[in-house]
Structures are given as C-alpha cells and as structure tokens.
C-alpha cells in the first residue's frame, strides 16, 4: 500500500499547471536571469514553432546558464531558422504510414494513434513539429474510425498512444478510448509514449491512477528523459505511483548535441532511471526534421559514445542506439 501522502497531489491541478506553461520567450529568459541578446532570436524561432514549457521544468534549470542542458531542449534559437540539406518536415515518413486519420502503422503487429496534437513541452528537436495534427488527430471526429480500423485487423496486438502527448487528454477522454479498446479481443497491450511524467509529474494524480487500474490489458509507459537533471523528486514520486500500478516503465532519449552528447550524462541518466524503476530502452539518433540540424551528433561520435556506455555499464542499462528510417520494418541499429 502506498502512503496517502505519496498518492494525491490535488492542488494545483495538473490542468492548471499545463495552462500556465511559459509561452513567452521574454518570461523564460527573465526567470533564468539571461540577457536580452537571446530574446530576438528566440522570438523569431518561436514564430515557426511556439515555445511551451511548464514552470516546474524550468525550475530544474541553472539560472544564468544559457547552455543548461534542459534549457537547450526548449529555448528557441536562431539556428532553427536556417535551412539544412536533408532536413524535412516529415523526416520519418509518418504521413506515408497512415492507415486512417490519426492512425499510423510502420511495424508489424502494432499501430500508433496520434491521440492529440497537444504537448506540455515543445522540444525544439521534435520530429513532429510540422505534423498536420488538424487533419491527423485520432481524438477528434476520427477517433471511432481509427478504432474501427484496429478492430477489423486481427494482426494488431499492440496499440500505441502518442501525439502530441496522450496524457494531455483528460481522464474522461482516456477512459472513452480504453472502453472501446477493451472490446477488441486481439489487442493484448497498450503502450503510452509520454513526456508528462518528466516535465509535468503532477499529471500522475488520482484520476490517472484510477484509469490505469481500470485497464483490461497490460500497459507499457515509455517516458522521455534526455538528461539526469530532468529527474527530480517530483518525477521520482510520480514514477513510483505508475510502478505501483504494475506499469512497465521504459525510457527513450534522443542524442542531442550540447545536451547529452557525453558519456557522463548518459551514464548518469541510465543509472538514475534504473534507481527509479525505469529501464533505458532507446537512444535515438536525431530525426532530421526541419529546424533541428544544430542538435545533430555525427554517427561516428554516436557510436563512440555508445561503446563507452557498453564498456562502463551492465548490458541492461545500455539503451539501444537506433535511427528510424522511413519504410524500414524496424528501428535500425547503428
């Protein structure tokens, strides 16, 4: 039994905190004590892809440090406005994998629902920063159509809720989805890809726990942390609640220049994740999305970093170094 003091975070509610996320570059820079020279570039880049970051995540950043690894993930920079060869608006072929509005299938036995276009944080390297969520959103009018497509295909054993971030949906909306999913006998697992347990851990509240308890299939929750500084005590508490409900917890990271492209950060991340009951799963090479070229780490350097992890960590703490390639039957190991 989890102590009551560890279970319920009622005030302020997660929706209130989500609505109060920082969206003005001037406010972000002011909170971190950074100079005005960062403002004009940030505003220019934010016009292409808006800034959004919860205040609780900002509180984990170092004041006065423009190169803080958490800040670098969310601060719009002038480099985003530069064209780069090979960087496109749909770098992993999402649209060519479309089976129905909001329903993608790239790999055998599983499908992905873009359940919402909303996120708690706008990561500057996001591979779906240009995704047409207005047309491809399974939580809008096409929600039923996507589930009917799943029900009609007995080869589908796993459904992945992604987005955006599926945990920005209300508990009521999640329950509507899972109630329909429960009636599809061939679906054996539900997977959630979410950043909220890291950037807005208050989302793991009574309503969400009640929903998880109601599920009739095992659930896998794939969180997204790139640096050990993201994992504070509020994150630890939330992850503990998810583990207590029997969820399998995995982490996927993106290898990012200036954020985690050094063995110390990646080793500390894996060790801290394991201490919180999360297994390192994937270390992704950057998806070449328009606006993110300044984050890329060359493949040779990525392999060298990964070798260092294999030499210094037990195998179960070494995430697979992979790249997603359009049309490939699985993630490609480097």
XYZ file of C-alpha atoms in Angstrom:
334
model
C 0.000 0.000 0.000
C 1.357 3.423 -0.972
C 1.146 6.023 1.820
C -1.630 8.529 1.202
C 0.880 11.374 1.351
C 2.597 9.929 -1.729
C -0.546 9.410 -3.779
C -2.591 12.545 -4.164
C -1.338 15.858 -5.480
C -4.565 17.775 -5.707
C -3.540 21.435 -5.746
C -2.723 22.994 -8.020
C -4.176 20.558 -10.524
C -2.181 19.396 -13.497
C -4.531 21.088 -15.957
C -3.988 24.405 -14.206
C -0.226 23.914 -14.363
C -0.441 22.917 -18.014
C -2.459 26.023 -18.814
C 0.108 28.175 -17.001
C 3.063 26.838 -19.016
C 5.534 29.502 -20.175
C 4.945 30.501 -23.795
C 6.674 33.899 -23.952
C 10.441 33.799 -24.543
C 10.820 37.006 -22.525
C 9.323 35.338 -19.454
C 11.551 32.289 -19.818
C 14.695 34.407 -20.131
C 13.657 36.596 -17.202
C 13.082 33.612 -14.916
C 16.540 32.304 -15.730
C 18.351 35.633 -15.493
C 19.505 35.590 -19.120
C 20.344 38.707 -21.113
C 18.286 40.459 -23.799
C 20.582 39.232 -26.591
C 18.694 35.922 -26.550
C 15.255 37.478 -26.972
C 15.060 38.473 -30.660
C 16.349 35.095 -31.947
C 14.020 33.244 -29.579
C 11.004 35.198 -30.764
C 11.923 34.663 -34.421
C 12.236 30.898 -33.962
C 9.105 30.723 -31.797
C 7.081 32.198 -34.643
C 7.855 28.996 -36.565
C 7.344 26.609 -33.648
C 5.929 28.116 -30.443
C 7.653 27.970 -27.089
C 5.923 25.941 -24.389
C 7.484 24.707 -21.157
C 5.989 24.080 -17.683
C 7.317 26.264 -14.889
C 8.248 23.194 -12.837
C 10.613 22.027 -15.549
C 12.161 25.500 -15.765
C 12.786 25.364 -12.005
C 15.245 22.499 -12.626
C 17.388 24.659 -14.913
C 20.500 26.554 -13.805
C 19.963 30.300 -13.595
C 22.293 32.400 -15.708
C 23.455 29.477 -17.849
C 22.294 29.687 -21.495
C 23.864 26.272 -22.116
C 21.966 24.451 -19.389
C 21.061 21.038 -20.886
C 17.386 21.358 -20.008
C 17.099 24.907 -21.307
C 18.780 23.970 -24.575
C 15.974 21.491 -25.245
C 13.259 24.163 -25.093
C 14.789 27.581 -25.865
C 14.099 28.682 -29.470
C 17.388 29.567 -31.195
C 18.342 31.405 -34.366
C 19.731 28.166 -35.836
C 16.176 26.854 -36.203
C 15.547 29.381 -38.941
C 18.449 28.154 -41.111
C 17.873 25.734 -43.968
C 19.848 22.467 -43.801
C 20.236 19.899 -46.543
C 18.460 16.636 -45.804
C 16.187 18.115 -43.127
C 12.494 17.812 -43.992
C 9.064 18.390 -42.486
C 8.240 14.655 -42.298
C 11.606 13.033 -41.571
C 10.390 9.549 -40.609
C 7.568 9.102 -43.121
C 4.632 9.457 -40.756
C 2.235 10.515 -43.489
C 3.159 7.640 -45.782
C 2.418 5.230 -42.897
C -1.158 6.492 -42.492
C -3.903 3.838 -42.333
C -6.705 6.145 -41.249
C -6.848 9.711 -39.923
C -4.671 9.698 -36.818
C -3.679 6.043 -37.233
C -0.152 5.102 -38.348
C 1.359 1.678 -38.929
C 5.062 1.217 -39.616
C 5.817 -2.112 -37.953
C 4.114 -5.493 -37.833
C 1.642 -6.172 -35.042
C 1.311 -2.648 -33.701
C -0.235 0.667 -34.633
C 0.175 4.211 -33.330
C -2.593 6.665 -32.613
C -1.774 10.372 -32.721
C -4.274 10.861 -29.942
C -3.784 14.624 -29.689
C -1.604 17.391 -31.044
C -1.121 18.923 -27.598
C 2.098 18.665 -25.571
C 3.115 20.034 -22.200
C 6.516 20.993 -23.608
C 7.665 21.883 -27.102
C 11.008 20.165 -27.529
C 12.960 22.048 -30.187
C 14.109 18.805 -31.858
C 10.568 17.360 -32.073
C 10.232 15.227 -35.202
C 6.509 16.068 -35.367
C 6.922 19.831 -35.052
C 5.426 20.189 -38.558
C 2.883 17.354 -38.306
C -0.621 18.288 -39.585
C -2.476 17.493 -36.382
C -5.570 19.316 -37.575
C -6.079 16.583 -40.159
C -4.380 13.659 -38.395
C -5.835 13.582 -34.907
C -7.417 10.397 -33.634
C -9.052 12.158 -30.680
C -11.146 14.390 -32.935
C -14.042 13.188 -35.105
C -11.885 10.384 -36.498
C -11.422 8.673 -33.134
C -14.004 5.983 -33.785
C -12.818 5.397 -37.344
C -9.290 4.651 -36.132
C -10.537 2.172 -33.542
C -12.798 0.511 -36.088
C -9.746 0.038 -38.309
C -7.925 -1.610 -35.399
C -10.893 -3.845 -34.606
C -11.020 -5.054 -38.199
C -7.385 -6.221 -38.264
C -6.634 -9.219 -36.052
C -2.884 -8.901 -36.706
C -2.737 -5.817 -34.449
C -1.705 -6.893 -30.950
C -0.476 -3.598 -29.525
C -1.840 -0.062 -29.666
C 0.476 2.866 -29.010
C -0.998 6.151 -27.798
C 1.237 9.014 -28.902
C 0.772 12.517 -30.182
C 1.488 15.199 -29.171
C 1.281 13.691 -25.731
C -1.636 11.402 -24.863
C -1.512 12.342 -21.178
C -2.617 15.872 -22.049
C -6.014 14.249 -22.684
C -8.479 14.296 -19.807
C -9.124 11.169 -17.767
C -12.606 11.063 -19.283
C -11.193 11.064 -22.823
C -8.676 8.355 -21.954
C -11.427 6.223 -20.463
C -13.595 6.637 -23.568
C -10.721 5.325 -25.637
C -9.890 2.390 -23.384
C -13.527 1.364 -23.043
C -13.705 0.848 -26.804
C -10.269 -0.795 -26.875
C -11.389 -3.298 -24.230
C -13.887 -4.687 -26.698
C -11.176 -5.602 -29.231
C -10.091 -9.086 -28.235
C -6.895 -9.282 -30.302
C -5.321 -6.184 -28.704
C -3.054 -7.563 -25.975
C -1.093 -4.477 -24.858
C -1.450 -0.726 -24.573
C 1.614 1.483 -24.827
C 1.819 5.186 -23.933
C 4.573 7.448 -25.233
C 4.616 10.448 -22.928
C 6.861 13.223 -21.671
C 4.458 14.387 -18.955
C 5.785 12.172 -16.115
C 9.084 14.056 -16.584
C 8.045 17.625 -17.422
C 4.694 17.738 -15.577
C 4.675 14.908 -12.998
C 1.573 16.385 -11.353
C -0.344 14.659 -14.164
C 0.083 11.396 -12.260
C -2.874 12.031 -9.974
C -5.822 10.083 -8.595
C -7.792 10.229 -11.824
C -4.957 8.863 -13.925
C -4.202 6.092 -11.429
C -7.879 5.105 -11.382
C -7.821 4.910 -15.183
C -4.722 2.709 -15.173
C -6.375 0.396 -12.646
C -9.392 0.059 -14.929
C -7.413 -1.200 -17.929
C -8.037 -4.770 -19.004
C -4.665 -5.176 -20.768
C -1.061 -4.699 -19.604
C 0.283 -1.195 -20.069
C 3.764 -0.089 -21.070
C 4.663 3.547 -20.411
C 7.596 4.892 -22.396
C 8.779 8.148 -20.853
C 11.207 10.578 -22.456
C 14.151 11.937 -20.477
C 17.392 13.066 -22.100
C 19.466 14.245 -19.147
C 19.724 13.200 -15.473
C 18.903 16.731 -14.314
C 15.351 16.187 -15.532
C 14.731 13.561 -12.856
C 13.905 15.335 -9.613
C 11.938 14.144 -6.580
C 8.551 15.014 -8.083
C 9.382 12.822 -11.073
C 10.539 10.027 -8.770
C 7.265 10.129 -6.831
C 5.154 10.016 -9.979
C 7.106 7.143 -11.477
C 6.726 5.246 -8.219
C 2.955 5.583 -8.471
C 2.996 4.225 -12.019
C 5.167 1.280 -10.995
C 2.839 0.507 -8.108
C 0.035 0.010 -10.642
C 2.074 -2.605 -12.487
C 3.037 -0.462 -15.478
C 6.216 -1.440 -17.293
C 8.361 1.701 -17.453
C 10.865 2.322 -20.247
C 12.764 5.434 -21.308
C 13.719 6.702 -24.701
C 16.195 9.517 -25.222
C 17.374 11.493 -28.204
C 21.101 12.054 -28.633
C 21.433 15.843 -28.737
C 24.488 17.989 -29.312
C 25.071 20.246 -26.333
C 22.602 18.336 -24.151
C 23.704 14.747 -23.587
C 26.464 14.047 -26.118
C 28.933 12.985 -23.454
C 29.330 9.669 -21.602
C 28.973 11.197 -18.151
C 25.462 12.499 -18.816
C 24.270 9.299 -20.498
C 25.720 7.017 -17.820
C 24.196 9.093 -15.025
C 20.867 9.106 -16.858
C 20.778 5.312 -17.176
C 21.756 4.778 -13.553
C 19.242 7.312 -12.248
C 16.471 5.857 -14.397
C 17.129 2.372 -13.058
C 17.059 3.662 -9.499
C 13.550 4.959 -10.276
C 12.398 1.668 -11.772
C 12.748 2.660 -15.429
C 14.772 0.671 -17.958
C 16.722 2.561 -20.642
C 15.159 1.494 -23.947
C 16.270 3.563 -26.943
C 18.893 6.222 -27.577
C 17.673 7.741 -30.821
C 19.826 9.427 -33.377
C 18.191 12.722 -34.251
C 15.310 12.573 -36.704
C 16.257 15.060 -39.400
C 13.336 17.414 -39.029
C 13.439 20.913 -40.461
C 14.673 23.310 -37.764
C 16.716 20.852 -35.686
C 20.013 20.430 -37.573
C 22.022 22.154 -34.827
C 21.274 19.216 -32.491
C 22.781 16.525 -34.698
C 25.623 14.315 -33.457
C 27.593 12.591 -36.213
C 27.136 8.825 -36.431
C 30.804 8.097 -35.700
C 30.639 10.140 -32.499
C 27.355 8.490 -31.551
C 28.866 5.027 -31.940
C 31.871 6.026 -29.853
C 29.592 7.277 -27.084
C 27.564 4.092 -27.220
C 30.712 1.977 -26.997
C 31.666 3.905 -23.873
C 28.290 3.074 -22.340
C 28.729 -0.623 -23.150
C 32.156 -0.629 -21.543
C 31.058 1.123 -18.362
C 27.519 -0.119 -17.733
C 25.878 -3.536 -17.368
C 24.044 -4.514 -20.526
C 20.566 -3.932 -19.109
C 21.424 -0.247 -18.550
C 22.640 0.354 -22.108
C 19.895 1.709 -24.372
C 19.897 0.586 -27.993
C 21.380 3.194 -30.313
C 18.922 3.426 -33.190
C 17.687 5.531 -36.068
C 14.196 5.479 -37.522
C 14.270 5.068 -41.294
C 11.205 5.596 -43.441
C 9.920 2.309 -44.838
C 12.174 0.084 -42.722
C 10.469 -2.847 -40.922
C 12.009 -1.897 -37.552
C 14.240 0.702 -35.908
C 17.720 0.484 -37.405
C 20.646 -0.164 -35.051
C 23.769 1.916 -35.674
